[in-house]
Amino acid sequence: MLSSLTTPTRPLAWLFFLFLAGLAHIFTVITLASVGPAPSVEKLARTLTTNRMALLDPVTPKSQPVPFLMPGSLYAVCPFDLETTAVRLTAAIPDDGWMLSIHTMDGSSFYFAPGSAEADLTITIDLVPPGDALNALELAPTADDLRIAKVEAPQRKGVAVVRAPVAAKAYAPDVIRQLQKSNCRPVGRNLASR
């Protein structure tokens, strides 16, 4: 009996078992990360008004609405829901370091626009639900609206984020005024009636 425990096949069996357990662990972690919404994005979306831009409080070590926000930046966030209507998003991104990014509820980014020191940009986008890109043309009845980009969201819910770097506390009021130019609102026909 004692000799069967010390045979060379036992250590190989344990190594094989550990290898399989490691593979199962990796598979589980990767699968769970892609199955549901990112908890931080979902939590943020629940605390803010849907289809309205909100300025977040400055990031501190004890006050961080979602992980990995930069403490030297201010953020405006719009949780959107395209279930009943399209959403028009306008974002001022006037300089280097500023950016607009639009994310699904699982945290995946599907639109990104960086700011540039060479151009004071204001971007206007009509977010439309998946599969509704052709019908989104109805959202542009005037010549001015034809310059508005139509972006088909991969999911009906998500968040748009405008990030604004703050070089020093003295610049914060100017950055806040610029961030307040960004907005998010329902636009167009009621999609639920179709």
Coordinates of N, CA, C and O in Angstrom, one line a residue:
M1 N 0.8 -1.2 0.0 CA 0.0 0.0 0.0 C 0.9 1.3 0.0 O 0.6 2.2 -0.7
L2 N 1.9 1.3 0.8 CA 2.8 2.4 0.9 C 3.5 2.7 -0.4 O 3.7 3.8 -0.8
S3 N 3.9 1.6 -1.1 CA 4.6 1.8 -2.4 C 3.7 2.4 -3.4 O 4.2 3.1 -4.3
S4 N 2.4 2.2 -3.4 CA 1.5 2.8 -4.4 C 1.4 4.3 -4.3 O 1.1 5.0 -5.2
L5 N 1.6 4.9 -3.1 CA 1.5 6.3 -2.9 C 2.8 7.0 -3.3 O 2.8 8.2 -3.6
T6 N 3.9 6.3 -3.4 CA 5.1 6.9 -3.8 C 5.6 6.6 -5.2 O 6.7 7.0 -5.6
T7 N 4.7 6.0 -6.0 CA 5.0 5.7 -7.4 C 5.1 7.0 -8.2 O 4.5 8.0 -7.8
P8 N 5.9 7.1 -9.2 CA 6.1 8.3 -10.0 C 4.8 8.8 -10.7 O 4.7 10.0 -11.1
T9 N 3.8 8.0 -10.8 CA 2.6 8.5 -11.5 C 1.7 9.4 -10.7 O 1.0 10.2 -11.2
R10 N 1.8 9.4 -9.4 CA 1.0 10.3 -8.5 C 1.4 11.8 -8.7 O 0.5 12.6 -8.8
P11 N 2.7 12.1 -8.7 CA 3.0 13.5 -8.9 C 2.5 14.0 -10.3 O 2.0 15.2 -10.4
L12 N 2.6 13.2 -11.3 CA 2.1 13.6 -12.6 C 0.6 13.8 -12.6 O 0.0 14.7 -13.2
A13 N -0.1 12.9 -11.8 CA -1.6 13.1 -11.7 C -1.9 14.4 -11.0 O -2.8 15.1 -11.4
W14 N -1.2 14.7 -10.0 CA -1.4 16.0 -9.3 C -1.1 17.2 -10.1 O -1.9 18.2 -10.2
L15 N -0.1 17.1 -10.9 CA 0.3 18.2 -11.8 C -0.8 18.4 -12.9 O -1.2 19.5 -13.2
F16 N -1.3 17.3 -13.4 CA -2.4 17.3 -14.4 C -3.6 17.9 -13.8 O -4.3 18.7 -14.4
F17 N -4.0 17.5 -12.6 CA -5.1 18.0 -11.9 C -5.0 19.5 -11.7 O -6.0 20.3 -11.9
L18 N -3.8 20.0 -11.2 CA -3.6 21.5 -11.0 C -3.7 22.2 -12.3 O -4.3 23.3 -12.4
F19 N -3.2 21.6 -13.4 CA -3.3 22.2 -14.7 C -4.8 22.4 -15.2 O -5.2 23.5 -15.6
L20 N -5.6 21.3 -15.0 CA -7.0 21.4 -15.3 C -7.7 22.4 -14.4 O -8.6 23.2 -14.9
A21 N -7.4 22.5 -13.2 CA -8.0 23.5 -12.3 C -7.7 24.9 -12.7 O -8.5 25.8 -12.7
G22 N -6.4 25.1 -13.1 CA -6.0 26.4 -13.6 C -6.8 26.8 -14.8 O -7.2 28.0 -15.0
L23 N -6.9 25.9 -15.8 CA -7.7 26.2 -17.0 C -9.2 26.5 -16.6 O -9.8 27.4 -17.2
A24 N -9.8 25.7 -15.7 CA -11.1 26.0 -15.3 C -11.3 27.4 -14.7 O -12.2 28.1 -15.0
H25 N -10.3 27.7 -13.9 CA -10.3 29.1 -13.2 C -10.3 30.2 -14.3 O -11.0 31.1 -14.3
I26 N -9.3 30.1 -15.2 CA -9.2 31.1 -16.2 C -10.4 31.2 -17.1 O -10.9 32.3 -17.4
F27 N -11.0 30.1 -17.5 CA -12.2 30.1 -18.3 C -13.4 30.7 -17.5 O -14.1 31.5 -18.1
T28 N -13.5 30.4 -16.2 CA -14.6 31.0 -15.4 C -14.4 32.5 -15.3 O -15.4 33.3 -15.5
V29 N -13.2 33.0 -15.1 CA -13.0 34.4 -14.9 C -13.3 35.2 -16.2 O -14.0 36.2 -16.2
I30 N -12.8 34.6 -17.3 CA -13.1 35.3 -18.6 C -14.6 35.2 -19.0 O -15.1 36.2 -19.4
T31 N -15.2 34.1 -18.7 CA -16.7 34.0 -19.1 C -17.5 34.9 -18.2 O -18.4 35.6 -18.7
L32 N -17.3 35.0 -16.9 CA -18.1 35.8 -16.0 C -17.9 37.3 -16.4 O -18.8 38.1 -16.2
A33 N -16.7 37.7 -16.8 CA -16.5 39.1 -17.1 C -17.3 39.5 -18.3 O -17.6 40.7 -18.5
S34 N -17.6 38.6 -19.2 CA -18.3 39.0 -20.5 C -19.8 38.7 -20.4 O -20.5 39.0 -21.4
V35 N -20.3 38.1 -19.4 CA -21.7 37.7 -19.3 C -22.6 38.8 -19.0 O -23.6 39.0 -19.7
G36 N -22.3 39.6 -18.0 CA -23.3 40.6 -17.6 C -22.7 42.0 -17.6 O -21.6 42.2 -18.1
P37 N -23.5 43.0 -17.2 CA -23.0 44.4 -17.3 C -21.9 44.6 -16.3 O -21.8 43.9 -15.3
A38 N -21.0 45.5 -16.6 CA -20.0 45.9 -15.6 C -20.6 46.5 -14.4 O -21.4 47.4 -14.5
P39 N -20.4 46.0 -13.2 CA -21.1 46.5 -12.0 C -20.9 48.0 -11.8 O -21.9 48.7 -11.5
S40 N -19.8 48.5 -12.1 CA -19.5 49.9 -11.9 C -20.3 50.8 -12.9 O -20.9 51.8 -12.5
V41 N -20.4 50.4 -14.1 CA -21.2 51.1 -15.1 C -22.7 51.1 -14.8 O -23.4 52.1 -14.8
E42 N -23.1 49.9 -14.4 CA -24.5 49.8 -14.1 C -24.9 50.6 -12.8 O -25.9 51.3 -12.8
K43 N -24.0 50.6 -11.8 CA -24.2 51.4 -10.6 C -24.2 52.9 -11.0 O -25.1 53.6 -10.5
L44 N -23.3 53.3 -11.8 CA -23.3 54.7 -12.2 C -24.6 55.1 -12.9 O -25.2 56.1 -12.7
A45 N -25.0 54.3 -13.8 CA -26.2 54.5 -14.6 C -27.5 54.6 -13.7 O -28.4 55.4 -14.0
R46 N -27.5 53.8 -12.7 CA -28.6 53.8 -11.7 C -28.7 55.1 -10.9 O -29.8 55.5 -10.5
T47 N -27.5 55.7 -10.6 CA -27.5 56.9 -9.7 C -27.8 58.2 -10.5 O -28.0 59.2 -9.8
L48 N -27.8 58.2 -11.8 CA -28.0 59.4 -12.6 C -29.3 59.3 -13.4 O -29.8 58.3 -13.6
T49 N -29.8 60.5 -13.8 CA -31.0 60.6 -14.6 C -30.7 60.1 -16.0 O -29.7 60.6 -16.6
T50 N -31.5 59.2 -16.5 CA -31.3 58.7 -17.9 C -31.6 59.7 -18.9 O -32.5 60.6 -18.8
N51 N -30.7 59.7 -19.9 CA -30.8 60.7 -21.1 C -30.6 62.1 -20.7 O -31.1 63.0 -21.3
R52 N -29.8 62.3 -19.6 CA -29.5 63.7 -19.2 C -28.0 63.7 -18.8 O -27.5 62.8 -18.1
M53 N -27.3 64.7 -19.2 CA -25.9 64.8 -18.8 C -25.7 65.3 -17.4 O -26.5 66.2 -17.0
A54 N -24.9 64.7 -16.6 CA -24.6 65.1 -15.2 C -23.1 65.3 -15.0 O -22.3 64.5 -15.5
L55 N -22.8 66.3 -14.3 CA -21.4 66.6 -13.9 C -21.1 65.8 -12.7 O -21.8 65.9 -11.7
L56 N -20.1 64.9 -12.7 CA -19.7 64.2 -11.5 C -18.9 65.0 -10.6 O -18.2 65.9 -11.0
D57 N -19.0 64.7 -9.3 CA -18.1 65.3 -8.3 C -16.7 65.0 -8.6 O -16.4 64.0 -9.1
P58 N -15.8 65.9 -8.2 CA -14.3 65.6 -8.4 C -13.9 64.3 -7.8 O -14.4 63.9 -6.7
V59 N -13.0 63.6 -8.4 CA -12.6 62.3 -8.0 C -11.6 62.5 -6.9 O -10.6 63.2 -7.0
T60 N -11.8 61.7 -5.8 CA -10.9 61.7 -4.7 C -10.6 60.2 -4.3 O -11.4 59.3 -4.8
P61 N -9.6 59.9 -3.5 CA -9.4 58.5 -3.2 C -10.7 57.8 -2.5 O -10.9 56.6 -2.7
K62 N -11.4 58.6 -1.8 CA -12.6 58.1 -1.1 C -13.9 58.2 -1.8 O -14.9 57.7 -1.5
S63 N -13.9 59.0 -2.9 CA -15.1 59.3 -3.7 C -14.8 59.0 -5.2 O -14.3 59.9 -5.9
Q64 N -15.0 57.8 -5.6 CA -14.7 57.4 -7.0 C -15.9 56.6 -7.5 O -16.1 55.5 -7.1
P65 N -16.8 57.3 -8.3 CA -18.0 56.6 -8.8 C -17.7 55.3 -9.5 O -18.5 54.4 -9.4
V66 N -16.7 55.2 -10.3 CA -16.3 54.0 -11.0 C -14.8 53.9 -10.9 O -14.1 54.9 -10.8
P67 N -14.2 52.7 -11.0 CA -12.8 52.6 -10.9 C -12.0 53.2 -12.0 O -12.5 53.4 -13.1
F68 N -10.8 53.6 -11.8 CA -9.8 54.1 -12.7 C -10.1 55.4 -13.3 O -9.6 55.8 -14.4
L69 N -10.9 56.3 -12.6 CA -11.1 57.6 -13.1 C -9.9 58.4 -12.6 O -9.3 58.2 -11.5
M70 N -9.4 59.4 -13.4 CA -8.2 60.1 -13.1 C -8.6 61.3 -12.2 O -9.5 62.0 -12.4
P71 N -7.8 61.4 -11.1 CA -8.1 62.4 -10.1 C -7.9 63.9 -10.6 O -8.4 64.8 -10.1
G72 N -7.1 64.0 -11.7 CA -6.8 65.3 -12.2 C -7.8 65.7 -13.3 O -7.5 66.6 -14.1
S73 N -8.9 65.1 -13.4 CA -9.9 65.3 -14.4 C -11.3 65.5 -13.8 O -11.6 65.0 -12.8
L74 N -12.1 66.2 -14.6 CA -13.6 66.2 -14.2 C -14.3 65.5 -15.3 O -13.9 65.4 -16.5
Y75 N -15.5 65.0 -15.0 CA -16.3 64.1 -15.9 C -17.7 64.5 -15.9 O -18.3 64.9 -14.9
A76 N -18.3 64.5 -17.1 CA -19.7 64.6 -17.4 C -20.2 63.3 -17.9 O -19.5 62.8 -18.8
V77 N -21.3 62.8 -17.4 CA -21.7 61.4 -17.8 C -23.2 61.5 -18.2 O -24.0 62.1 -17.5
C78 N -23.6 60.8 -19.2 CA -25.0 60.7 -19.6 C -25.3 59.2 -19.8 O -24.9 58.5 -20.7
P79 N -26.1 58.6 -18.8 CA -26.6 57.3 -19.0 C -27.7 57.3 -20.0 O -28.6 58.1 -19.8
F80 N -27.6 56.6 -21.1 CA -28.7 56.7 -22.1 C -29.5 55.4 -22.2 O -29.0 54.3 -21.9
D81 N -30.7 55.5 -22.7 CA -31.6 54.4 -22.9 C -32.3 54.7 -24.2 O -33.1 55.6 -24.4
L82 N -32.0 53.8 -25.2 CA -32.6 54.0 -26.5 C -33.8 53.2 -26.8 O -34.2 52.9 -27.9
E83 N -34.5 52.7 -25.7 CA -35.6 51.8 -25.8 C -36.8 52.5 -26.5 O -37.5 51.9 -27.3
T84 N -37.0 53.8 -26.2 CA -38.2 54.5 -26.7 C -37.9 55.6 -27.6 O -38.7 56.1 -28.4
T85 N -36.7 56.1 -27.6 CA -36.3 57.3 -28.5 C -34.8 57.3 -28.7 O -34.0 56.7 -28.0
A86 N -34.4 58.0 -29.8 CA -33.0 58.2 -30.0 C -32.5 59.3 -29.0 O -33.3 60.0 -28.4
V87 N -31.2 59.5 -28.9 CA -30.7 60.4 -28.0 C -29.7 61.3 -28.7 O -28.8 60.8 -29.4
R88 N -29.8 62.6 -28.6 CA -28.8 63.5 -29.2 C -27.8 63.9 -28.1 O -28.1 64.4 -27.0
L89 N -26.5 63.7 -28.4 CA -25.4 63.9 -27.5 C -24.6 65.0 -28.1 O -24.1 64.9 -29.3
T90 N -24.3 66.1 -27.4 CA -23.5 67.2 -27.8 C -22.3 67.3 -26.7 O -22.6 67.4 -25.5
A91 N -21.1 67.2 -27.2 CA -20.0 67.3 -26.3 C -18.9 68.3 -26.8 O -18.5 68.3 -27.9
A92 N -18.6 69.2 -25.9 CA -17.5 70.1 -26.2 C -16.2 69.4 -25.8 O -16.0 69.0 -24.6
I93 N -15.3 69.3 -26.7 CA -13.9 68.7 -26.4 C -12.9 69.7 -27.0 O -12.4 69.4 -28.1
P94 N -12.5 70.7 -26.3 CA -11.8 71.8 -26.9 C -10.3 71.7 -26.9 O -9.6 72.6 -27.5
D95 N -9.7 70.7 -26.2 CA -8.2 70.7 -26.1 C -7.7 69.3 -25.9 O -8.5 68.4 -25.7
D96 N -6.4 69.2 -26.0 CA -5.7 68.0 -25.7 C -6.1 67.4 -24.3 O -6.3 68.2 -23.4
G97 N -6.3 66.1 -24.2 CA -6.7 65.5 -23.0 C -8.2 65.4 -22.8 O -8.7 64.5 -22.0
W98 N -9.0 66.2 -23.5 CA -10.4 66.1 -23.4 C -10.8 64.9 -24.3 O -10.1 64.6 -25.3
M99 N -11.9 64.3 -24.0 CA -12.3 63.2 -24.8 C -13.8 62.9 -24.6 O -14.3 63.2 -23.5
L100 N -14.4 62.3 -25.6 CA -15.8 61.8 -25.5 C -15.7 60.3 -25.8 O -15.0 59.9 -26.8
S101 N -16.2 59.5 -24.9 CA -16.3 58.1 -25.2 C -17.7 57.6 -24.9 O -18.3 58.1 -23.9
I102 N -18.2 56.6 -25.7 CA -19.5 56.1 -25.4 C -19.3 54.6 -25.2 O -18.7 53.9 -26.0
H103 N -20.0 54.1 -24.2 CA -19.8 52.7 -23.8 C -21.1 52.0 -23.6 O -22.2 52.6 -23.3
T104 N -21.1 50.7 -23.8 CA -22.3 49.8 -23.5 C -22.3 49.5 -22.0 O -21.3 49.9 -21.3
M105 N -23.3 48.9 -21.6 CA -23.4 48.6 -20.2 C -22.4 47.6 -19.7 O -22.1 47.6 -18.5
D106 N -21.8 46.8 -20.6 CA -20.7 45.9 -20.1 C -19.4 46.6 -20.1 O -18.3 46.0 -19.8
G107 N -19.4 47.9 -20.4 CA -18.1 48.7 -20.3 C -17.4 48.8 -21.6 O -16.4 49.5 -21.7
S108 N -17.8 48.1 -22.7 CA -17.1 48.1 -23.9 C -17.3 49.5 -24.6 O -18.4 50.0 -24.7
S109 N -16.3 50.1 -25.1 CA -16.4 51.3 -25.8 C -16.7 51.1 -27.3 O -16.1 50.3 -27.9
F110 N -17.7 51.9 -27.8 CA -18.0 51.7 -29.2 C -17.8 53.1 -30.0 O -18.0 53.1 -31.2
Y111 N -17.5 54.2 -29.3 CA -17.2 55.4 -30.0 C -16.3 56.2 -29.1 O -16.4 56.2 -27.9
F112 N -15.3 56.8 -29.8 CA -14.3 57.6 -29.0 C -13.9 58.8 -29.9 O -13.6 58.6 -31.1
A113 N -13.8 60.0 -29.3 CA -13.3 61.2 -30.0 C -12.4 61.9 -29.1 O -12.8 62.4 -28.0
P114 N -11.1 62.1 -29.4 CA -10.2 62.8 -28.6 C -10.2 64.3 -28.9 O -10.5 64.7 -30.1
G115 N -9.9 65.2 -28.0 CA -9.8 66.6 -28.2 C -8.5 66.9 -28.8 O -7.6 66.1 -28.9
S116 N -8.3 68.1 -29.4 CA -7.1 68.5 -30.0 C -6.8 70.0 -29.7 O -7.8 70.8 -29.7
A117 N -5.6 70.3 -29.5 CA -5.2 71.7 -29.2 C -5.4 72.5 -30.5 O -5.5 73.8 -30.4
E118 N -5.4 71.9 -31.6 CA -5.5 72.6 -32.9 C -6.9 72.9 -33.3 O -7.1 73.6 -34.3
A119 N -7.9 72.4 -32.6 CA -9.3 72.6 -33.0 C -10.2 72.6 -31.8 O -10.1 71.6 -31.0
D120 N -11.0 73.6 -31.6 CA -12.0 73.6 -30.5 C -13.2 72.9 -31.0 O -14.1 73.5 -31.7
L121 N -13.4 71.6 -30.7 CA -14.4 70.8 -31.3 C -15.7 70.8 -30.4 O -15.6 70.7 -29.2
T122 N -16.8 70.8 -31.0 CA -18.1 70.5 -30.4 C -18.7 69.4 -31.3 O -18.9 69.6 -32.5
I123 N -18.9 68.2 -30.8 CA -19.4 67.1 -31.5 C -20.9 66.9 -31.2 O -21.2 66.9 -30.0
T124 N -21.7 66.7 -32.2 CA -23.1 66.4 -32.0 C -23.4 65.0 -32.7 O -23.1 64.9 -33.8
I125 N -24.0 64.1 -31.9 CA -24.2 62.8 -32.4 C -25.7 62.4 -32.0 O -26.1 62.7 -30.9
D126 N -26.4 61.8 -33.0 CA -27.6 61.1 -32.6 C -27.4 59.6 -32.4 O -26.9 58.9 -33.3
L127 N -27.5 59.2 -31.2 CA -27.4 57.7 -30.9 C -28.7 57.1 -31.2 O -29.8 57.5 -30.7
V128 N -28.6 56.0 -32.0 CA -29.9 55.3 -32.4 C -29.7 53.9 -32.0 O -28.6 53.3 -31.8
P129 N -30.9 53.2 -31.7 CA -30.8 51.8 -31.3 C -30.2 50.9 -32.3 O -30.2 51.2 -33.5
P130 N -29.8 49.7 -31.9 CA -29.3 48.7 -32.9 C -30.4 48.4 -33.9 O -31.5 48.2 -33.6
G131 N -29.9 48.3 -35.2 CA -30.8 48.0 -36.2 C -31.7 49.1 -36.7 O -32.6 48.9 -37.6
D132 N -31.5 50.3 -36.2 CA -32.4 51.4 -36.6 C -31.6 52.5 -37.3 O -32.1 53.6 -37.5
A133 N -30.4 52.2 -37.9 CA -29.6 53.2 -38.5 C -30.3 53.9 -39.7 O -30.3 55.1 -39.9
L134 N -31.0 53.1 -40.5 CA -31.7 53.6 -41.7 C -32.8 54.5 -41.3 O -33.1 55.6 -41.9
N135 N -33.6 54.1 -40.3 CA -34.7 54.9 -39.9 C -34.3 56.2 -39.2 O -35.0 57.1 -39.0
A136 N -33.0 56.2 -38.8 CA -32.5 57.4 -38.1 C -32.4 58.6 -39.0 O -32.4 59.7 -38.6
L137 N -32.5 58.4 -40.3 CA -32.5 59.5 -41.3 C -33.7 60.4 -41.0 O -33.6 61.6 -41.3
E138 N -34.8 59.8 -40.5 CA -35.9 60.6 -40.2 C -35.6 61.7 -39.1 O -36.4 62.6 -38.9
L139 N -34.6 61.5 -38.4 CA -34.2 62.4 -37.3 C -33.6 63.7 -37.8 O -33.3 64.6 -37.1
A140 N -33.3 63.8 -39.1 CA -32.6 65.0 -39.7 C -33.5 65.7 -40.6 O -33.3 65.7 -41.8
P141 N -34.5 66.5 -40.1 CA -35.4 67.2 -41.0 C -34.9 68.5 -41.6 O -35.4 68.9 -42.6
T142 N -33.9 69.1 -41.0 CA -33.4 70.4 -41.5 C -32.0 70.2 -42.0 O -31.3 69.3 -41.7
A143 N -31.6 71.3 -42.8 CA -30.2 71.3 -43.3 C -29.1 71.3 -42.2 O -28.1 70.6 -42.4
D144 N -29.4 72.0 -41.1 CA -28.4 72.0 -40.0 C -28.2 70.6 -39.4 O -27.1 70.2 -39.1
D145 N -29.4 69.9 -39.3 CA -29.3 68.5 -38.7 C -28.6 67.5 -39.6 O -28.2 66.5 -39.1
L146 N -28.4 67.8 -40.9 CA -27.7 66.9 -41.7 C -26.2 66.8 -41.4 O -25.6 65.8 -41.8
R147 N -25.7 67.7 -40.6 CA -24.3 67.7 -40.2 C -24.1 66.8 -38.9 O -23.0 66.6 -38.4
I148 N -25.2 66.4 -38.4 CA -25.2 65.6 -37.1 C -24.9 64.1 -37.5 O -25.6 63.5 -38.3
A149 N -23.9 63.5 -36.9 CA -23.6 62.1 -37.2 C -24.6 61.2 -36.5 O -25.1 61.5 -35.4
K150 N -24.9 60.2 -37.2 CA -25.8 59.1 -36.7 C -25.0 57.9 -36.3 O -24.2 57.4 -37.1
V151 N -25.0 57.6 -35.0 CA -24.2 56.4 -34.5 C -25.2 55.4 -34.0 O -26.0 55.6 -33.1
E152 N -25.1 54.2 -34.6 CA -25.9 53.1 -34.2 C -25.2 52.4 -33.0 O -24.1 51.9 -33.1
A153 N -25.9 52.4 -31.8 CA -25.4 51.8 -30.6 C -25.5 50.3 -30.7 O -26.5 49.8 -31.2
P154 N -24.5 49.5 -30.2 CA -24.7 48.1 -30.3 C -25.7 47.5 -29.3 O -26.2 46.4 -29.4
Q155 N -26.0 48.3 -28.2 CA -27.0 47.9 -27.2 C -27.9 49.1 -27.0 O -27.5 50.3 -27.2
R156 N -29.0 48.9 -26.4 CA -30.0 50.0 -26.2 C -29.6 50.9 -25.0 O -30.1 52.0 -24.8
K157 N -28.8 50.3 -24.1 CA -28.4 51.1 -22.9 C -26.9 51.2 -22.8 O -26.2 50.3 -23.2
G158 N -26.5 52.3 -22.2 CA -25.0 52.6 -22.0 C -24.8 53.9 -21.4 O -25.7 54.5 -20.9
V159 N -23.5 54.4 -21.5 CA -23.2 55.7 -20.9 C -22.2 56.4 -21.9 O -21.4 55.8 -22.5
A160 N -22.4 57.7 -21.9 CA -21.5 58.6 -22.7 C -20.7 59.3 -21.6 O -21.3 59.8 -20.6
V161 N -19.4 59.5 -21.8 CA -18.5 60.1 -20.9 C -17.7 61.2 -21.6 O -17.1 60.9 -22.6
V162 N -17.7 62.4 -21.0 CA -16.8 63.5 -21.4 C -15.8 63.7 -20.3 O -16.2 63.9 -19.2
R163 N -14.6 63.6 -20.7 CA -13.5 63.7 -19.7 C -12.7 65.0 -20.0 O -12.4 65.3 -21.1
A164 N -12.5 65.8 -18.9 CA -11.9 67.1 -19.1 C -10.7 67.2 -18.1 O -10.9 67.1 -16.8
P165 N -9.5 67.3 -18.5 CA -8.4 67.4 -17.6 C -8.3 68.8 -16.9 O -8.7 69.8 -17.6
V166 N -7.9 68.8 -15.7 CA -7.8 70.1 -14.9 C -6.3 70.3 -14.6 O -5.8 69.5 -13.8
A167 N -5.7 71.2 -15.2 CA -4.2 71.5 -15.0 C -3.9 71.9 -13.6 O -2.9 71.5 -13.0
A168 N -4.8 72.7 -13.0 CA -4.6 73.2 -11.6 C -6.0 73.6 -11.1 O -6.9 73.8 -11.8
K169 N -6.1 73.7 -9.7 CA -7.4 74.0 -9.2 C -7.9 75.4 -9.7 O -9.1 75.6 -9.8
A170 N -7.0 76.3 -10.0 CA -7.5 77.6 -10.5 C -8.2 77.5 -11.8 O -9.0 78.4 -12.1
Y171 N -8.0 76.4 -12.6 CA -8.6 76.3 -13.9 C -9.9 75.5 -13.8 O -10.7 75.5 -14.8
A172 N -10.3 75.0 -12.6 CA -11.5 74.2 -12.5 C -12.7 74.9 -12.9 O -13.6 74.3 -13.6
P173 N -13.0 76.2 -12.5 CA -14.2 76.8 -12.9 C -14.4 77.0 -14.4 O -15.5 76.8 -14.9
D174 N -13.3 77.2 -15.1 CA -13.3 77.3 -16.6 C -13.6 75.9 -17.2 O -14.4 75.8 -18.1
V175 N -13.0 74.9 -16.6 CA -13.3 73.5 -17.1 C -14.7 73.2 -16.9 O -15.4 72.6 -17.8
I176 N -15.3 73.5 -15.7 CA -16.7 73.2 -15.4 C -17.6 73.9 -16.4 O -18.5 73.3 -16.9
R177 N -17.3 75.2 -16.7 CA -18.2 75.9 -17.6 C -18.1 75.3 -19.0 O -19.1 75.1 -19.7
Q178 N -17.0 74.8 -19.4 CA -16.8 74.2 -20.7 C -17.6 72.8 -20.7 O -18.2 72.4 -21.7
L179 N -17.4 72.1 -19.6 CA -18.1 70.8 -19.5 C -19.7 70.9 -19.5 O -20.4 70.1 -20.0
Q180 N -20.1 72.0 -18.9 CA -21.6 72.3 -18.9 C -22.2 72.5 -20.3 O -23.4 72.5 -20.5
K181 N -21.3 72.8 -21.3 CA -21.8 72.9 -22.7 C -22.2 71.6 -23.2 O -22.9 71.5 -24.2
S182 N -21.7 70.5 -22.6 CA -22.1 69.2 -23.1 C -23.5 68.8 -22.6 O -23.8 69.1 -21.5
N183 N -24.3 68.2 -23.5 CA -25.6 67.8 -23.0 C -26.0 66.5 -23.8 O -25.4 66.1 -24.7
C184 N -27.1 66.0 -23.3 CA -27.7 64.7 -23.8 C -29.2 64.8 -23.6 O -29.6 65.1 -22.5
R185 N -29.9 64.5 -24.6 CA -31.4 64.6 -24.5 C -32.1 63.7 -25.5 O -31.5 63.4 -26.6
P186 N -33.3 63.3 -25.2 CA -34.1 62.5 -26.2 C -34.4 63.3 -27.4 O -34.6 64.5 -27.3
V187 N -34.5 62.7 -28.6 CA -34.8 63.5 -29.8 C -35.5 62.6 -30.8 O -35.3 61.3 -30.7
G188 N -36.3 63.2 -31.6 CA -36.9 62.4 -32.7 C -38.2 61.7 -32.2 O -38.8 62.1 -31.2
R189 N -38.7 60.8 -33.0 CA -39.9 60.1 -32.8 C -39.8 59.1 -31.7 O -38.7 58.7 -31.3
N190 N -41.0 58.7 -31.2 CA -41.0 57.7 -30.2 C -40.9 56.3 -30.9 O -41.7 55.9 -31.6
L191 N -39.8 55.6 -30.6 CA -39.5 54.4 -31.2 C -40.4 53.2 -30.7 O -40.5 52.2 -31.4
A192 N -41.0 53.4 -29.5 CA -41.8 52.4 -28.9 C -43.1 52.2 -29.7 O -43.7 51.2 -29.6
S193 N -43.5 53.2 -30.4 CA -44.8 53.2 -31.1 C -44.7 52.4 -32.4 O -45.8 52.1 -33.0
R194 N -43.5 52.0 -32.8 CA -43.4 51.2 -34.1 C -43.6 49.8 -33.9 O -43.5 49.2 -32.9

